[in-house]
């Protein structure tokens, strides 16, 4: 008999939806939205619905696999765990614990997925990855400016006169926010979209501003310069609550508005219009993640933050520099869960440069990589270098559900459960501030096991099993410990399936910033502490005609690699009803120049590599712009990261995936 159960989406996504899942005969048969969820209200995207297919697919890995003479053979869990534990013990004794690299990403956003960190900390501390391919430069930038990265709660948008969506296609990545945009427009708000691509969100805007990729920070500088010329700045806020404004003023005096217009390819009159929009507050700014995936990415977010500050839109209803909302995750007692104090040794490699660092590692070299919640061979930039690095290590262990590009390289693959086959809590630090409970709904197929079971078994074999001797409820209560005094208990969460977390719904209303000065910092003391001068700069992408004209002449087109519509990164391509193919979307001027037609087979290349795919035309995209969706597996024509660079952002914590020039030809 069919039963509908409340559940939650595990995907690392803006929306973090509530589900109604139909279960019949121990099988998930349908995934729909939960209409009682306070934010998502019954509507979910195709990626969420695909979790039914992901759970039931015949391609699931059903038993541990070991590569023997180049081929995978099924082995027992006992053999797999005994051999991996023995290798870990031997590595620890012979080389030290940092000879193990833990490669973790966020394919599943469950709180108990953090227990992999507990395992490696109790093991003694390993080599870990720092930074983020996704949003790291912007997070660090807002810490320099505000001391934290916090956003306004979703319904605050109804207090805005003007809404700026900057480099973010919410129609594709944040559907519930898209609905709120439509409602805000009905209530009289004006919507402006700044983006190199005329996307679905731009179609509903009152004005679309097309911009040269990577020049967003420079545009923000131009708007500030125009506000100061017209006397539109919030002088009271600047004088009372900020540090370093004079440094910014001197910088802006060094460039003309006309030069900014030329470099951004945004007309001067549009920049003047945006200055008046920001002055007509409350004006809310919602930033995307792509605009900080450049060498100048941190500076870009800092300049947009500065614009929001100068216009008086910080700490007011309907305003905000909305990028991330870390205060959501900061609600939980994650240190008690992960036990960072237990590690005796610790080494960090850059998430972006992990391949080079693996190949160059010494004292000790990397002897084992364990991959959790990720597919680095597809997702990490410079794919050829990543393959070389991961192939060079004596032992590669991948915990997975499917035979991904990364899993194919593994020595051991350990089959893990999907979200509907285990119990966990889910939240997002990107949009809303609710935590969702996801119960176990069905039994896993074959011998698939939860990650937590795997860590517990390995911990027992390595002598620290007591650190994992807790029930799932005990783990949850440990995580929620800091919230219990506020009445937010596990029992209440299980009963209601979602709970509102106690966050500041309008950050910085009290003007008490978490910076070293206690003020908003145009010149950052934290940046100075980290070896930077802390100053804003008029930086441009490394791969641009303004920084490297010779490279731009050889590779004249800017490549974006945006998130796919139907797959959360690389997770769903192999599950789609129709086999995917790599699509190369180009601005109209490129098609005209090269005499290209829709569905032409084309080659895209640069010095790092190439991909081939089928042409599609973006008629209103910014000139000389190309997009290829990220995440496509090798067997479908990917990965687009054959083209991207492993360089880090200016503050060292973000990727430069969009800082990428390419050429194109019909093949």
XYZ file of C-alpha atoms in Angstrom:
667
model
C 0.000 0.000 0.000
C 1.327 3.444 -0.953
C 2.219 5.866 1.836
C 3.175 9.537 1.522
C 5.983 10.552 3.886
C 7.483 13.955 4.600
C 11.174 14.190 3.741
C 13.804 16.724 2.710
C 16.064 17.452 -0.233
C 19.743 16.640 0.424
C 21.146 18.681 -2.474
C 23.564 21.519 -1.759
C 21.241 24.108 -3.250
C 19.784 27.530 -2.494
C 16.272 26.256 -1.797
C 16.711 23.247 0.561
C 13.179 22.006 -0.149
C 10.655 20.028 1.833
C 9.391 16.850 0.139
C 6.362 14.602 0.111
C 7.682 11.195 -0.935
C 5.440 8.315 -1.952
C 6.700 4.924 -0.770
C 5.184 1.608 -1.863
C 6.531 -1.872 -1.106
C 9.811 -0.471 0.249
C 10.356 1.578 -2.906
C 10.263 5.317 -3.555
C 7.787 5.838 -6.390
C 7.326 9.613 -6.485
C 8.972 12.764 -5.120
C 6.839 15.894 -4.835
C 6.954 19.135 -2.881
C 5.636 19.482 0.660
C 2.969 22.230 0.586
C 3.345 22.783 4.349
C 7.020 23.779 4.124
C 7.237 27.474 5.123
C 9.529 28.458 2.252
C 9.240 25.954 -0.567
C 5.464 25.471 -0.194
C 5.000 22.414 -2.363
C 7.083 23.379 -5.388
C 10.311 21.588 -6.246
C 12.634 21.493 -9.239
C 13.480 18.686 -11.624
C 16.740 17.989 -9.793
C 14.763 17.183 -6.657
C 12.339 14.946 -8.533
C 15.331 13.104 -10.026
C 16.162 11.758 -6.571
C 13.543 9.052 -7.181
C 15.473 7.927 -10.260
C 18.758 8.277 -8.409
C 17.490 5.966 -5.680
C 15.986 3.324 -8.005
C 18.376 3.253 -10.963
C 19.749 -0.103 -12.066
C 23.154 1.586 -12.419
C 23.536 1.814 -8.613
C 26.715 0.324 -7.151
C 25.539 -2.580 -5.004
C 28.683 -4.061 -3.439
C 32.220 -2.983 -2.545
C 34.542 -3.152 -5.540
C 38.297 -3.637 -5.748
C 40.376 -3.024 -8.851
C 42.348 -6.167 -9.639
C 44.544 -6.253 -12.760
C 42.759 -3.171 -14.094
C 39.211 -4.454 -13.622
C 36.728 -4.054 -10.774
C 35.719 -7.161 -8.887
C 33.115 -7.404 -6.112
C 34.496 -8.106 -2.648
C 32.906 -8.395 0.779
C 32.571 -5.461 3.149
C 34.789 -7.332 5.588
C 37.587 -7.606 3.032
C 37.222 -4.003 1.859
C 37.199 -2.540 5.374
C 40.009 -4.785 6.618
C 42.261 -3.930 3.690
C 41.563 -0.178 3.819
C 42.029 -0.079 7.597
C 45.288 -1.999 7.270
C 46.554 0.430 4.642
C 45.571 3.413 6.805
C 47.363 1.903 9.792
C 50.471 1.164 7.749
C 50.512 4.665 6.248
C 50.118 6.237 9.690
C 53.027 4.228 11.070
C 55.362 4.613 8.096
C 54.607 8.105 6.776
C 52.362 9.865 9.286
C 48.658 10.605 9.032
C 49.021 13.554 6.644
C 50.054 11.105 3.921
C 46.281 10.570 3.611
C 44.298 13.171 1.653
C 40.593 13.597 2.330
C 38.807 14.986 -0.735
C 35.349 16.166 0.299
C 32.760 18.244 -1.526
C 29.029 18.817 -1.023
C 27.046 16.403 -3.185
C 24.954 15.683 -0.079
C 24.301 18.496 2.383
C 23.396 16.324 5.368
C 24.721 17.343 8.773
C 25.965 13.822 9.510
C 28.054 13.910 6.346
C 30.395 16.034 8.501
C 31.269 12.898 10.446
C 33.901 12.109 7.844
C 35.782 15.045 9.405
C 35.377 13.478 12.845
C 36.847 10.233 11.541
C 39.930 11.875 10.065
C 40.439 14.116 13.103
C 40.281 11.109 15.456
C 42.634 9.232 13.117
C 45.149 11.947 13.983
C 44.611 14.611 11.330
C 45.119 14.257 7.579
C 45.725 16.469 4.569
C 42.512 18.382 3.932
C 41.326 20.790 1.265
C 40.722 24.478 1.935
C 38.804 26.977 -0.157
C 35.844 26.326 -2.410
C 35.276 25.817 -6.106
C 31.815 27.258 -5.648
C 31.726 30.381 -3.462
C 34.977 30.668 -1.496
C 36.247 34.008 -2.811
C 32.971 35.749 -2.002
C 32.706 34.247 1.487
C 36.197 35.456 2.351
C 35.471 38.866 0.809
C 32.424 39.424 3.004
C 34.412 38.371 6.061
C 36.899 41.118 5.189
C 34.086 43.665 4.837
C 31.501 42.669 7.455
C 33.242 40.017 9.542
C 30.719 37.415 8.350
C 28.602 36.565 5.308
C 24.928 37.094 6.194
C 21.820 37.660 4.100
C 18.320 38.973 4.728
C 15.520 36.460 5.294
C 13.487 35.623 2.174
C 10.363 37.708 2.839
C 12.375 40.894 3.399
C 12.402 41.324 -0.360
C 8.860 42.695 -0.050
C 10.318 45.742 1.705
C 12.517 46.660 -1.265
C 11.842 49.518 -3.681
C 14.507 48.239 -6.041
C 16.020 44.770 -6.455
C 19.374 44.156 -8.152
C 20.029 40.580 -9.253
C 23.743 40.605 -10.010
C 25.175 37.597 -11.848
C 22.528 35.178 -10.634
C 19.879 33.351 -12.652
C 17.439 32.569 -9.854
C 14.949 31.079 -12.298
C 17.414 28.205 -12.752
C 19.100 27.967 -9.354
C 16.664 29.366 -6.757
C 13.085 28.861 -7.980
C 11.355 29.922 -4.763
C 13.204 33.222 -4.762
C 12.131 33.648 -8.385
C 8.508 33.407 -7.259
C 9.139 36.061 -4.616
C 10.623 38.309 -7.309
C 7.410 38.030 -9.281
C 5.366 38.903 -6.200
C 7.681 41.814 -5.295
C 7.211 43.216 -8.799
C 3.437 42.993 -8.382
C 3.812 45.030 -5.199
C 5.672 47.757 -7.069
C 9.368 46.908 -6.756
C 11.619 47.554 -9.751
C 13.854 44.696 -10.846
C 17.286 45.095 -12.470
C 19.391 42.172 -13.704
C 23.135 42.527 -14.385
C 24.563 39.526 -16.229
C 26.565 38.602 -19.353
C 23.720 36.259 -20.366
C 20.126 37.329 -21.016
C 18.687 34.546 -18.880
C 15.199 33.637 -17.663
C 15.478 36.024 -14.715
C 16.512 38.854 -17.023
C 13.328 38.284 -19.025
C 11.176 39.486 -16.121
C 13.405 42.466 -15.275
C 12.420 46.115 -15.673
C 15.924 46.608 -17.049
C 18.613 44.165 -18.142
C 22.232 45.350 -18.053
C 24.621 43.331 -20.214
C 28.195 43.307 -18.901
C 31.564 41.972 -20.011
C 32.286 38.790 -17.986
C 34.459 39.410 -14.933
C 34.033 43.197 -14.916
C 31.360 43.344 -12.201
C 33.597 44.855 -9.540
C 34.679 47.564 -11.930
C 31.034 48.351 -12.676
C 30.350 48.663 -8.931
C 33.303 51.054 -8.731
C 31.788 53.111 -11.550
C 28.419 53.302 -9.799
C 30.110 54.433 -6.569
C 32.087 57.046 -8.477
C 28.896 58.368 -10.025
C 27.094 58.426 -6.676
C 29.904 60.496 -5.199
C 29.849 62.879 -8.180
C 26.111 63.406 -7.746
C 26.240 63.595 -3.944
C 23.983 60.544 -3.538
C 26.070 58.696 -0.929
C 24.900 58.086 2.656
C 27.444 60.349 4.335
C 26.128 59.625 7.835
C 26.624 55.870 7.512
C 30.052 56.316 5.942
C 31.333 58.618 8.684
C 29.892 56.707 11.658
C 30.110 53.073 10.720
C 32.896 52.519 8.184
C 36.673 52.387 8.018
C 38.915 53.214 5.033
C 36.598 55.326 2.914
C 39.356 57.797 2.035
C 41.429 54.950 0.557
C 38.511 54.101 -1.718
C 38.069 57.740 -2.744
C 41.710 58.002 -3.790
C 41.404 54.817 -5.836
C 38.333 56.076 -7.699
C 40.093 59.343 -8.520
C 42.631 57.307 -10.507
C 40.170 56.232 -13.218
C 37.568 58.040 -15.306
C 33.951 57.024 -15.675
C 34.484 56.794 -19.421
C 37.285 54.265 -18.929
C 35.100 52.187 -16.629
C 32.345 52.225 -19.248
C 34.809 51.120 -21.916
C 36.194 48.262 -19.820
C 32.853 46.965 -18.523
C 31.114 47.571 -21.866
C 28.251 49.189 -19.956
C 27.171 52.656 -21.241
C 27.801 55.691 -19.032
C 24.116 56.597 -18.893
C 23.303 53.128 -17.541
C 25.915 53.566 -14.811
C 24.324 56.911 -13.893
C 20.901 55.248 -13.800
C 22.169 52.566 -11.442
C 23.621 55.228 -9.151
C 20.168 56.770 -8.779
C 18.601 53.330 -8.242
C 20.983 52.576 -5.368
C 20.301 55.987 -3.825
C 16.537 55.376 -3.945
C 16.672 52.951 -1.064
C 15.793 50.473 0.194
C 17.582 48.725 -2.655
C 18.399 45.033 -2.232
C 21.365 43.421 -3.972
C 21.438 39.669 -4.557
C 24.759 38.391 -5.845
C 25.388 35.146 -7.677
C 28.345 32.841 -7.297
C 29.702 33.003 -10.839
C 30.835 36.623 -10.695
C 33.448 35.751 -8.036
C 34.951 32.809 -9.958
C 37.735 34.948 -11.368
C 41.214 35.925 -10.242
C 39.696 39.263 -9.147
C 36.688 37.487 -7.580
C 37.142 38.549 -3.963
C 37.669 42.142 -4.995
C 34.490 41.956 -7.086
C 32.326 41.007 -4.105
C 34.094 43.580 -1.932
C 33.324 46.358 -4.420
C 29.650 45.379 -4.577
C 29.599 45.302 -0.762
C 31.158 48.780 -0.791
C 28.454 50.025 -3.156
C 25.732 48.696 -0.860
C 27.433 50.380 2.124
C 27.961 53.759 0.464
C 24.343 53.870 -0.694
C 23.083 53.294 2.863
C 21.515 49.917 2.143
C 23.178 47.940 4.945
C 21.186 46.993 8.045
C 17.864 48.264 6.710
C 14.716 46.379 5.764
C 14.627 45.792 2.022
C 18.371 46.289 1.571
C 21.436 44.126 2.028
C 24.465 42.764 0.216
C 22.958 39.287 -0.069
C 25.476 36.637 -1.073
C 25.523 33.860 1.544
C 23.967 33.257 4.956
C 26.589 31.539 7.087
C 24.707 32.319 10.277
C 22.396 29.399 9.412
C 25.152 26.781 9.657
C 26.690 28.636 12.586
C 23.554 27.752 14.565
C 24.778 24.166 15.002
C 27.436 22.698 17.319
C 29.511 21.384 14.433
C 32.805 21.447 16.345
C 31.373 19.028 18.901
C 30.380 16.826 15.983
C 33.722 16.961 14.151
C 36.225 17.210 17.076
C 38.947 19.323 15.414
C 40.895 19.281 18.690
C 41.618 15.578 18.259
C 43.973 15.976 15.339
C 47.681 15.957 16.138
C 48.859 16.719 12.629
C 47.224 18.778 9.959
C 48.108 19.822 6.440
C 46.032 21.724 3.913
C 46.046 21.756 0.129
C 44.157 24.252 -1.990
C 40.866 22.877 -3.323
C 41.709 24.472 -6.657
C 45.351 23.348 -6.868
C 44.922 19.972 -5.227
C 46.233 18.130 -8.289
C 49.526 20.027 -8.390
C 49.875 19.774 -4.631
C 49.329 15.997 -4.697
C 51.972 15.599 -7.391
C 54.466 17.812 -5.552
C 53.746 16.624 -2.010
C 56.743 15.650 0.096
C 57.447 14.899 3.739
C 55.180 13.018 3.371
C 53.958 12.331 -0.131
C 50.313 11.382 -0.566
C 49.864 7.613 -0.177
C 46.068 7.446 -0.121
C 43.145 9.630 -1.208
C 39.656 9.051 0.189
C 36.885 10.809 -1.758
C 33.533 11.612 -0.129
C 30.537 13.549 -1.498
C 32.264 14.566 -4.694
C 33.418 13.793 -8.216
C 36.690 15.751 -8.465
C 37.736 14.318 -11.813
C 34.760 16.123 -13.367
C 34.355 19.112 -11.043
C 37.902 20.269 -10.206
C 39.538 22.592 -12.765
C 42.222 21.394 -15.195
C 40.837 17.863 -15.481
C 43.923 16.382 -17.155
C 46.098 17.413 -14.228
C 43.517 16.039 -11.762
C 43.506 12.667 -13.534
C 47.295 12.572 -13.505
C 47.404 13.367 -9.788
C 44.717 10.926 -8.686
C 46.271 8.184 -10.827
C 49.674 8.748 -9.214
C 48.619 7.846 -5.673
C 49.099 4.230 -4.488
C 45.548 3.895 -3.120
C 42.382 5.751 -4.122
C 39.178 5.034 -2.173
C 35.886 6.483 -3.444
C 32.619 6.368 -1.506
C 29.913 6.574 -4.170
C 26.544 5.495 -5.522
C 27.549 5.368 -9.196
C 30.531 4.693 -11.441
C 31.537 8.346 -11.904
C 34.629 9.574 -13.715
C 36.410 9.655 -10.349
C 35.181 6.210 -9.294
C 36.588 4.685 -12.477
C 40.080 5.606 -11.264
C 39.590 4.090 -7.805
C 41.291 1.093 -6.235
C 38.335 0.606 -3.895
C 34.744 1.797 -4.352
C 32.452 1.653 -1.328
C 28.733 1.812 -2.248
C 26.757 4.305 -0.186
C 23.104 5.070 0.403
C 20.925 7.812 -1.050
C 19.149 10.376 1.135
C 15.933 8.325 1.278
C 17.855 5.338 2.660
C 19.265 7.083 5.737
C 18.206 9.653 8.316
C 19.743 13.143 8.386
C 19.174 16.871 8.875
C 19.517 19.336 5.995
C 19.950 23.081 5.689
C 21.397 25.654 3.319
C 23.649 28.599 4.137
C 22.653 30.296 0.902
C 19.019 31.385 1.086
C 16.534 30.500 3.851
C 17.098 29.800 7.536
C 15.131 26.604 8.159
C 16.515 23.170 9.029
C 14.708 20.140 7.582
C 14.444 16.595 8.892
C 14.910 13.756 6.419
C 13.800 10.337 7.739
C 14.878 6.971 6.418
C 12.097 5.892 4.035
C 13.318 2.701 2.341
C 16.029 0.070 2.700
C 19.127 0.472 0.536
C 19.623 -1.931 -2.371
C 22.247 -4.638 -2.346
C 25.019 -3.983 0.158
C 24.963 -0.165 0.028
C 25.710 1.345 3.447
C 25.466 4.855 4.955
C 28.688 6.831 5.187
C 28.304 6.856 8.979
C 28.310 3.039 9.063
C 31.506 3.005 6.988
C 33.293 5.464 9.326
C 32.107 3.570 12.387
C 33.412 0.267 11.039
C 36.784 1.741 10.074
C 37.082 3.532 13.424
C 36.551 0.236 15.258
C 39.301 -1.413 13.232
C 41.683 1.495 13.853
C 41.213 1.658 17.613
C 38.911 4.650 18.136
C 35.518 3.019 17.790
C 34.322 4.614 21.036
C 34.320 7.996 19.289
C 31.567 6.668 16.990
C 29.567 4.732 19.539
C 26.425 6.872 19.278
C 22.962 6.382 17.854
C 21.805 8.664 15.060
C 19.523 10.495 17.495
C 22.493 11.055 19.803
C 24.447 12.527 16.903
C 21.529 14.842 16.095
C 21.170 15.975 19.697
C 24.892 16.654 19.822
C 24.504 18.895 16.767
C 21.424 20.692 18.111
C 22.812 21.120 21.639
C 23.333 24.878 21.278
C 19.690 25.327 20.181
C 17.943 23.381 22.927
C 17.815 26.354 25.317
C 15.830 28.174 22.632
C 13.284 25.383 22.468
C 14.563 23.886 19.223
C 14.788 20.199 20.028
C 15.195 17.072 17.954
C 11.758 15.885 19.083
C 10.153 19.091 17.832
C 12.061 18.902 14.540
C 10.981 15.322 13.928
C 7.388 16.263 14.712
C 7.230 19.347 12.491
C 9.852 18.206 9.902
C 11.216 21.763 9.660
C 12.196 24.408 12.211
C 13.080 28.070 11.881
C 16.590 28.797 13.155
C 17.305 31.870 15.324
C 19.185 34.121 12.903
C 19.274 37.871 12.365
C 16.628 38.364 9.707
C 18.055 41.770 8.788
C 21.804 41.513 9.414
C 23.771 44.460 10.809
C 20.713 46.435 11.969
C 22.598 47.259 15.168
C 25.629 48.439 13.117
C 27.767 46.058 15.178
C 29.988 44.449 12.567
C 32.173 41.415 13.260
C 35.300 42.961 11.765
C 38.401 43.798 13.820
C 37.391 47.476 13.874
C 33.733 46.771 14.600
C 32.894 48.786 11.472
C 32.256 48.027 7.830
C 35.771 47.995 6.335
C 36.547 49.418 2.904
C 40.164 48.738 3.875
C 40.255 45.395 5.639
C 42.262 44.723 8.778
C 41.619 40.997 8.350
C 43.072 41.227 4.851
C 46.138 42.930 6.284
C 46.461 40.220 8.948
C 46.525 37.654 6.144
C 49.343 39.391 4.289
C 47.321 41.517 1.873
C 47.181 45.314 2.044
C 43.418 45.075 2.577
C 42.702 47.689 -0.082
C 40.101 47.563 -2.809
C 41.636 47.548 -6.292
C 40.538 48.117 -9.877
C 41.354 44.504 -10.692
C 40.294 42.684 -13.856
C 40.353 38.977 -14.780
C 43.756 37.448 -15.516
C 42.500 36.152 -18.857
C 41.242 39.388 -20.405
C 42.426 41.882 -22.976
C 43.068 44.389 -20.183
C 45.464 42.044 -18.370
C 46.795 39.791 -21.112
C 46.149 41.204 -24.610
C 48.352 38.581 -26.318
C 46.307 35.752 -24.814
C 43.055 37.476 -25.744
C 44.201 37.766 -29.336
C 44.867 34.019 -29.438
C 41.714 33.100 -27.492
C 39.156 35.857 -28.095
C 36.103 34.421 -26.287
C 35.161 34.423 -22.587
C 33.991 31.010 -21.388
C 31.384 30.681 -18.642
C 30.567 27.282 -17.119
C 27.226 27.802 -15.407
C 25.201 25.312 -13.374
C 23.097 22.898 -15.437
C 19.324 23.027 -15.339
C 18.636 19.345 -14.775
C 21.632 18.155 -12.775
C 23.101 19.291 -9.481
C 26.651 19.626 -10.820
C 27.590 16.180 -12.212
C 25.029 14.121 -10.281
C 22.238 13.467 -12.794
C 23.635 13.403 -16.325
C 23.759 9.589 -16.461
C 20.142 9.365 -15.247
C 18.456 11.607 -17.815
C 15.885 9.956 -20.073
C 17.641 11.189 -23.197
C 21.404 10.789 -23.292
C 22.933 14.240 -22.804
C 25.382 15.831 -25.179
C 27.726 18.707 -24.633
C 26.099 21.962 -25.740
C 28.210 24.983 -26.671
C 26.152 28.169 -26.295
C 27.599 31.210 -28.056
C 26.718 34.869 -28.385
C 25.123 35.869 -31.683
C 28.191 37.837 -32.811
C 30.361 34.698 -32.616
C 27.935 32.699 -34.736
C 27.773 35.540 -37.267
C 31.544 35.978 -37.402
C 32.255 32.254 -37.893
C 29.167 31.534 -39.998
C 27.902 28.944 -37.537
C 24.438 27.408 -37.350
C 22.520 25.663 -34.582
C 23.698 22.068 -33.995
C 27.007 22.543 -35.810
C 29.638 20.297 -34.244
C 32.348 22.567 -32.867
C 35.650 22.378 -31.057
C 36.426 24.705 -28.138
C 40.025 24.871 -26.998
C 42.821 26.723 -25.241
C 46.313 25.847 -24.024
C 44.924 23.576 -21.292
C 42.741 21.317 -23.414
C 39.665 21.006 -25.579
C 36.080 19.794 -25.694
C 33.752 19.166 -28.616
C 30.016 19.716 -28.690
C 26.962 20.974 -30.520
C 26.330 24.654 -31.109
C 23.448 26.654 -29.710
C 23.027 30.419 -30.110
C 22.338 32.844 -27.245
C 20.877 35.782 -29.203
C 21.083 38.364 -26.378
C 24.287 37.248 -24.638
C 27.105 39.739 -24.210
C 29.359 39.743 -27.305
C 32.215 37.220 -27.383
C 30.680 35.130 -24.590
C 30.422 31.324 -24.628
C 28.729 29.066 -22.076
C 29.162 25.333 -21.566
C 27.262 23.895 -18.600
C 29.544 22.330 -16.003
C 29.355 18.791 -14.664
C 29.112 16.797 -17.906
C 30.787 13.393 -17.613
C 33.549 12.272 -19.945
C 31.330 9.708 -21.636
C 28.941 12.501 -22.684
C 31.648 14.812 -24.049
C 32.935 16.496 -20.876
C 34.447 17.661 -18.744
C 34.444 21.366 -19.529
C 37.139 21.593 -16.848
C 39.577 20.404 -19.505
C 39.563 24.117 -20.349
C 39.537 25.797 -16.935
C 42.452 26.936 -14.804
C 43.431 25.776 -11.316
C 44.541 29.280 -10.341
C 43.110 30.640 -7.102
C 41.175 33.851 -6.592
C 42.869 36.982 -5.279
C 42.205 36.042 -1.644
C 43.261 32.432 -2.177
C 39.957 30.823 -1.185
C 38.011 30.685 -4.443
C 38.306 29.225 -7.918
C 38.918 31.001 -11.214
C 36.645 28.730 -13.240
C 35.153 31.641 -15.202
C 38.487 33.397 -15.732
C 38.934 31.466 -18.957
C 39.562 32.507 -22.543
C 39.007 30.053 -25.405
C 38.796 29.810 -29.162
C 36.179 28.001 -31.220
C 35.915 26.442 -34.671
C 33.569 24.242 -36.621
C 34.857 20.679 -36.471
